[in-house]
Amino acid sequence: MAGSVHIEDLFSSLGDALVTDPDRMLAYRRDQSLLTEAGMPLALVRARDTDDVVETMKWAHRHGVPVVTRGAGTGLAGAANALDGCIVLSVEKLNKILHIDTAARTATVQPGVINGDLAAAVAEHGLWYVPDPGSRAISTIGGNLATNAGGTCCAKYGVTADHVARIKAVLADGRIIHTGAVTRKNVAGLNLTQLLVGSEGTLAVIVEATMRLRAAPTAASTVVAAFPSTAQAIDAVLAIRDRAEPCLLELMDRTTIAAVNEMTHMGLDESAGALLLIQCDGRDAGAEAQTCAAVCAEVGATEVYDTDDPVEGEEFMQARRVALTALERQGSTLLDDLAVPIPRLPEMLSAIEQIAQKHCLVIGTFGHAADGNLHPTIVFDAADDDHTRRARLAFDEMVAECLALGGSISGEHGIGVLKEPYLERMVGSVERELMSKVKVAFDPTSILNPGRGI
Amino acid sequence: MAGSVHIEDLFSSLGDALVTDPDRMLAYRRDQSLLTEAGMPLALVRARDTDDVVETMKWAHRHGVPVVTRGAGTGLAGAANALDGCIVLSVEKLNKILHIDTAARTATVQPGVINGDLAAAVAEHGLWYVPDPGSRAISTIGGNLATNAGGTCCAKYGVTADHVARIKAVLADGRIIHTGAVTRKNVAGLNLTQLLVGSEGTLAVIVEATMRLRAAPTAASTVVAAFPSTAQAIDAVLAIRDRAEPCLLELMDRTTIAAVNEMTHMGLDESAGALLLIQCDGRDAGAEAQTCAAVCAEVGATEVYDTDDPVEGEEFMQARRVALTALERQGSTLLDDLAVPIPRLPEMLSAIEQIAQKHCLVIGTFGHAADGNLHPTIVFDAADDDHTRRARLAFDEMVAECLALGGSISGEHGIGVLKEPYLERMVGSVERELMSKVKVAFDPTSILNPGRGI
C-alpha cells in the first residue's frame, strides 16, 4: 500500500478534502449492513467537485491504491465498506441539483443529492421523481444508481435503472465519460449506462446523472387485505395482475404484523397469516382499487378495507414502512433481499417459515410482492455466538432456496460483501469471468472497489 | 481469410446447414438498408440448433474468420450485411417458441421466432408481447434484441430492452452464457443482458431469450388530429404529457400525408401541416382519449376526431403503418432514425424542411412523437448520381442537426454500417474506446461483426 509520502502528493491537490485522522474516518468505514467485514482506510476524500474525484482517481491509479466510493452509506450489502489501505471517496458533498428541465422532464444532479430532496425539488415544478427506496429520506441518487435501488414503486414504474438517462463518470485513470442520451430511445453503441447502474462502484465513479421525471402523480387509492395464509395472499397477487396494475403491492407476514403492532399499537389483525397493502394510481384509481379489493375477497381475504382518502392510505402505508424498524427493536437483524418469480413466492415463503423453525429463529418477512422481492429479516442476538451462527445458516439456506426456485440473490440491495459468496452460484462461472473482463475494460488495474459486486 | 480446407472442417460438423454456393448466399448478403456496403461471404450457415452455432463459432474463432449473425435481415442500418470472407450465420431456422409460462408471464424463444408469431402465440393464452416494431410481421426476436427495436408502443411501454428477462448466447469462442433473471428485479453482478441488447451481433450470438409478457391489452381508443403546422402538433404532444399517457402517439408531416393519400385514397386532410394519431388504452381509455382530443383542440388543431371503435381506430393506424411504403412508391428512399428530446422536435422538424428545400429533395417525416423519434425519409432517384449525392448530403446534415439538439443518431434502428461515421461524434472518443474494450472482453479476436455497431 501507499506510504505517507504518496498521500502528501494527494494532500497538495485536495487540501481540506483529504482526511487521514483515524477518528474522523471511522464513520466512513461501513455502510448499514451487519455481519460484513470492513477494513481501515488509508485516507478519506470528501470530494467537493468533479476535479477532486479526478485528482483522487489519478493518484490512486498511479499508486495502485484501491478506492471505495460511497454516498450516504445506507447500503445493506457492504459494497461501501472500506478495504484496508483504501481511499474512501465520499461524494456526499456533491449534493447539488444542477438543472431541472421541465420541458424535457429531466433533472441533472450530482451523486450526493438525497433521493427525497430530488423528489421534493421536482415536485415544486409539478413533476415526479419516481424511484422510492425505503431509504429515500437518507440515501443518495449516486448510491441508488450504484445499487440499482428499488422501492415500492417498482410494481408499476420499475427500478432506478428505468429512470436514468445519462451518467457522467470518472474512470479509474481519471478520464471522464458521458454515457446515454436524454432522448427516450437511443441505440447508439453499447449500453454503458445500464452497465454502470448496479455496478456498485466497480467500474467508475458517478459524478453526475440525468434522471427522468414523470408528470405529477395522481392521488392513490389504498386497499388493505388480511389473509389466513401467505399462500392466499399470493393467490391475490397473481389474480390482481389480470385485472389491475397497482402502483404498490406490499406483503407483510404474521411475524412482521406482530412486530409492527407491538411498536405502533396500530391494531393490525394479528390472526392474519399475511397482510397485503395495495395502492392504485392514475385516472381510474378508485375503481381500480375496488377491483383489487374484490379480487382479494374472492381469493379468501378475511378482511378487506379500501379508501380513497390519501391521509388514511398513508397511515396504512406507514405500517409497511416501519416494518424493518419494528423488527430491529427485537434484536440484531440480518436483512435479506431475495427475488423469485412471482408464482414461486408461496414456496419461498413456506421455505422461510421452515428455516426459521429449524433454527429456532424469528424471521419476519415483508417485501414487494408484485416484484417477487422479499426481505426476510432474521432477528438474532449478535452477542450470542450460537445465535449468530444459526442466523448465518438460515441466511445461507434462504439464499439456496431462492436459487433453487429460479430467483435472484439480490432484488435491490446489491451484492457487496454480503452476497459475494453466492454470486457465482447464481450467475455461473463463465458469466462471472466475463463480468471480470468487463471490469478490466473499465478499470485495468482493478482499483475500483476490488472484490465487490462482480 | 480461410481457405477451402478449413471450410471442409466446418462442413463435417454442419452438413447441409453449411452453404457455399454463391447463388444461394446472395439473398443473405444484405439487410434492407440502402446505400450500405455489403461484402461477399465465404459461407452461409443456416443454424438448426445451438450446437450448430457453437460449432460455427469454435471454427471461426480457430481460424479468425469474421461472423455476421442475422435474423430475418429486415434491419435498416446494414448491421447484418456480409463482410468479405465472413461466415453469415443465419438463425432464421431457430424459430421455436420453447415455452410460454403463463404464471410467470414469460415466453422463452429461439432468436428466429418472428415477433408477430410470438405475439399471436401468447395472445392465445390471454397475454401480450408488447414490442411492436414496424417490421413485426417479418422481423425476428433475435434481430429485435440485437437492435433494441422500438415501435409504436414505446410511448407507454418502452422498447425491446424493457421486455427481456434472460438471454442465452454463444460467445465468440463457442462457450455458452446465460444472462439476467426471470425475476422482475435483479442486481446480481453486471447487467450483461442490457449490454447484449442493441449490440448488433458484436458481442455474442443470441440463441435463446426469455421475454416478459403483460396481461392482454384492453381495447384502445383513437384520436386523429390535424394541425396547421408540425410545431403546433408538437405543442399538443407536450401538453398531452400532463394529462394523459397515450400508448401510441404518432406524427405524420404534410409530405407523408400526401404520399399516403396518393397510395390509399384515404382522403386525409392534405391542407394540414401535420397529423397526430393517438391511442389510449387501459381502464379509462375512452375518457383519456377524449382528454387528448381536447388538448389537441386547445392548442390549435383544425380537425379532431376520436373513436372508441377498434376497427375504425385500426383504419386510422393503417395510414401511419403504410407511411414508409407510400413514400417508397415515389422513388428510392433513405430512411433516417433520429431521436431528439421532445421539446426540441419543432427545431428538428423545421431543420428537416429547410434541408429538403436546400437540396431540392422530397423528405417525408413520420415517427414516434412521444419518444422524440423521427424517421425523415429522403426520396431520391438512386440511378441519378447527383440526386444520390444530394440525398447523402441531406442525410449528413439531418444527423448533424440532431446531434446539435442533444439527440441520438439512432432511436431504434441501430448503428450498423449506415451510422458508423457518426457514432464517435455522438458518444465521444473515450467512450467509444471503452465500448471497444468491452467488445474485446467478449470477443478478444474481434470476429463478431467487426467494425459494426461500436
PDB file of N, CA, C and O in Angstrom, chain B residues 144-164:
ATOM      1  N   ASN B 144     -34.686  -8.110 -33.174  1.00  0.00           N
ATOM      2  CA  ASN B 144     -35.262  -7.051 -32.324  1.00  0.00           C
ATOM      3  C   ASN B 144     -34.351  -6.773 -31.124  1.00  0.00           C
ATOM      4  O   ASN B 144     -34.141  -5.616 -30.742  1.00  0.00           O
ATOM      5  N   LEU B 145     -33.804  -7.851 -30.530  1.00  0.00           N
ATOM      6  CA  LEU B 145     -32.895  -7.675 -29.395  1.00  0.00           C
ATOM      7  C   LEU B 145     -31.579  -7.054 -29.852  1.00  0.00           C
ATOM      8  O   LEU B 145     -31.035  -6.168 -29.193  1.00  0.00           O
ATOM      9  N   ALA B 146     -31.073  -7.520 -30.980  1.00  0.00           N
ATOM     10  CA  ALA B 146     -29.766  -7.055 -31.452  1.00  0.00           C
ATOM     11  C   ALA B 146     -29.775  -5.564 -31.762  1.00  0.00           C
ATOM     12  O   ALA B 146     -28.749  -4.895 -31.655  1.00  0.00           O
ATOM     13  N   THR B 147     -30.945  -5.037 -32.162  1.00  0.00           N
ATOM     14  CA  THR B 147     -31.027  -3.612 -32.486  1.00  0.00           C
ATOM     15  C   THR B 147     -31.805  -2.832 -31.430  1.00  0.00           C
ATOM     16  O   THR B 147     -31.984  -1.630 -31.570  1.00  0.00           O
ATOM     17  N   ASN B 148     -32.278  -3.519 -30.396  1.00  0.00           N
ATOM     18  CA  ASN B 148     -33.165  -2.897 -29.413  1.00  0.00           C
ATOM     19  C   ASN B 148     -34.315  -2.187 -30.122  1.00  0.00           C
ATOM     20  O   ASN B 148     -34.540  -0.979 -29.965  1.00  0.00           O
ATOM     21  N   ALA B 149     -35.047  -2.968 -30.892  1.00  0.00           N
ATOM     22  CA  ALA B 149     -36.113  -2.423 -31.728  1.00  0.00           C
ATOM     23  C   ALA B 149     -37.179  -1.720 -30.897  1.00  0.00           C
ATOM     24  O   ALA B 149     -37.479  -2.128 -29.774  1.00  0.00           O
ATOM     25  N   GLY B 150     -37.736  -0.682 -31.468  1.00  0.00           N
ATOM     26  CA  GLY B 150     -38.798   0.071 -30.812  1.00  0.00           C
ATOM     27  C   GLY B 150     -40.139  -0.279 -31.410  1.00  0.00           C
ATOM     28  O   GLY B 150     -40.498  -1.445 -31.524  1.00  0.00           O
ATOM     29  N   GLY B 151     -40.864   0.747 -31.800  1.00  0.00           N
ATOM     30  CA  GLY B 151     -42.194   0.547 -32.354  1.00  0.00           C
ATOM     31  C   GLY B 151     -43.107   1.637 -31.852  1.00  0.00           C
ATOM     32  O   GLY B 151     -42.650   2.631 -31.283  1.00  0.00           O
ATOM     33  N   THR B 152     -44.401   1.427 -32.045  1.00  0.00           N
ATOM     34  CA  THR B 152     -45.338   2.473 -31.642  1.00  0.00           C
ATOM     35  C   THR B 152     -45.716   2.368 -30.167  1.00  0.00           C
ATOM     36  O   THR B 152     -46.231   3.304 -29.584  1.00  0.00           O
ATOM     37  N   CYS B 153     -45.454   1.211 -29.551  1.00  0.00           N
ATOM     38  CA  CYS B 153     -45.848   1.005 -28.159  1.00  0.00           C
ATOM     39  C   CYS B 153     -44.964   1.737 -27.161  1.00  0.00           C
ATOM     40  O   CYS B 153     -45.290   1.842 -25.972  1.00  0.00           O
ATOM     41  N   CYS B 154     -43.811   2.219 -27.640  1.00  0.00           N
ATOM     42  CA  CYS B 154     -42.769   2.679 -26.706  1.00  0.00           C
ATOM     43  C   CYS B 154     -43.212   3.875 -25.885  1.00  0.00           C
ATOM     44  O   CYS B 154     -42.704   4.102 -24.782  1.00  0.00           O
ATOM     45  N   ALA B 155     -44.138   4.661 -26.434  1.00  0.00           N
ATOM     46  CA  ALA B 155     -44.614   5.843 -25.731  1.00  0.00           C
ATOM     47  C   ALA B 155     -44.963   5.499 -24.290  1.00  0.00           C
ATOM     48  O   ALA B 155     -44.651   6.239 -23.363  1.00  0.00           O
ATOM     49  N   LYS B 156     -45.620   4.392 -24.102  1.00  0.00           N
ATOM     50  CA  LYS B 156     -46.050   3.994 -22.758  1.00  0.00           C
ATOM     51  C   LYS B 156     -45.288   2.780 -22.239  1.00  0.00           C
ATOM     52  O   LYS B 156     -45.043   2.675 -21.039  1.00  0.00           O
ATOM     53  N   TYR B 157     -44.909   1.862 -23.127  1.00  0.00           N
ATOM     54  CA  TYR B 157     -44.421   0.559 -22.664  1.00  0.00           C
ATOM     55  C   TYR B 157     -42.937   0.295 -22.917  1.00  0.00           C
ATOM     56  O   TYR B 157     -42.439  -0.778 -22.575  1.00  0.00           O
ATOM     57  N   GLY B 158     -42.231   1.243 -23.520  1.00  0.00           N
ATOM     58  CA  GLY B 158     -40.796   1.057 -23.672  1.00  0.00           C
ATOM     59  C   GLY B 158     -40.408   0.221 -24.880  1.00  0.00           C
ATOM     60  O   GLY B 158     -41.259  -0.222 -25.658  1.00  0.00           O
ATOM     61  N   VAL B 159     -39.105   0.009 -25.011  1.00  0.00           N
ATOM     62  CA  VAL B 159     -38.511  -0.658 -26.168  1.00  0.00           C
ATOM     63  C   VAL B 159     -38.263  -2.135 -25.853  1.00  0.00           C
ATOM     64  O   VAL B 159     -38.580  -2.612 -24.765  1.00  0.00           O
ATOM     65  N   THR B 160     -37.699  -2.853 -26.806  1.00  0.00           N
ATOM     66  CA  THR B 160     -37.449  -4.286 -26.611  1.00  0.00           C
ATOM     67  C   THR B 160     -36.639  -4.536 -25.339  1.00  0.00           C
ATOM     68  O   THR B 160     -36.920  -5.487 -24.591  1.00  0.00           O
ATOM     69  N   ALA B 161     -35.667  -3.678 -25.067  1.00  0.00           N
ATOM     70  CA  ALA B 161     -34.826  -3.827 -23.864  1.00  0.00           C
ATOM     71  C   ALA B 161     -35.656  -3.912 -22.589  1.00  0.00           C
ATOM     72  O   ALA B 161     -35.242  -4.548 -21.622  1.00  0.00           O
ATOM     73  N   ASP B 162     -36.803  -3.262 -22.589  1.00  0.00           N
ATOM     74  CA  ASP B 162     -37.636  -3.223 -21.396  1.00  0.00           C
ATOM     75  C   ASP B 162     -38.472  -4.491 -21.220  1.00  0.00           C
ATOM     76  O   ASP B 162     -39.225  -4.605 -20.248  1.00  0.00           O
ATOM     77  N   HIS B 163     -38.366  -5.415 -22.162  1.00  0.00           N
ATOM     78  CA  HIS B 163     -39.216  -6.597 -22.121  1.00  0.00           C
ATOM     79  C   HIS B 163     -38.422  -7.896 -22.155  1.00  0.00           C
ATOM     80  O   HIS B 163     -38.986  -8.953 -22.437  1.00  0.00           O
ATOM     81  N   VAL B 164     -37.123  -7.824 -21.892  1.00  0.00           N
ATOM     82  CA  VAL B 164     -36.310  -9.045 -21.898  1.00  0.00           C
ATOM     83  C   VAL B 164     -35.851  -9.374 -20.487  1.00  0.00           C
ATOM     84  O   VAL B 164     -35.437  -8.491 -19.730  1.00  0.00           O
TER      85      VAL B 164
END
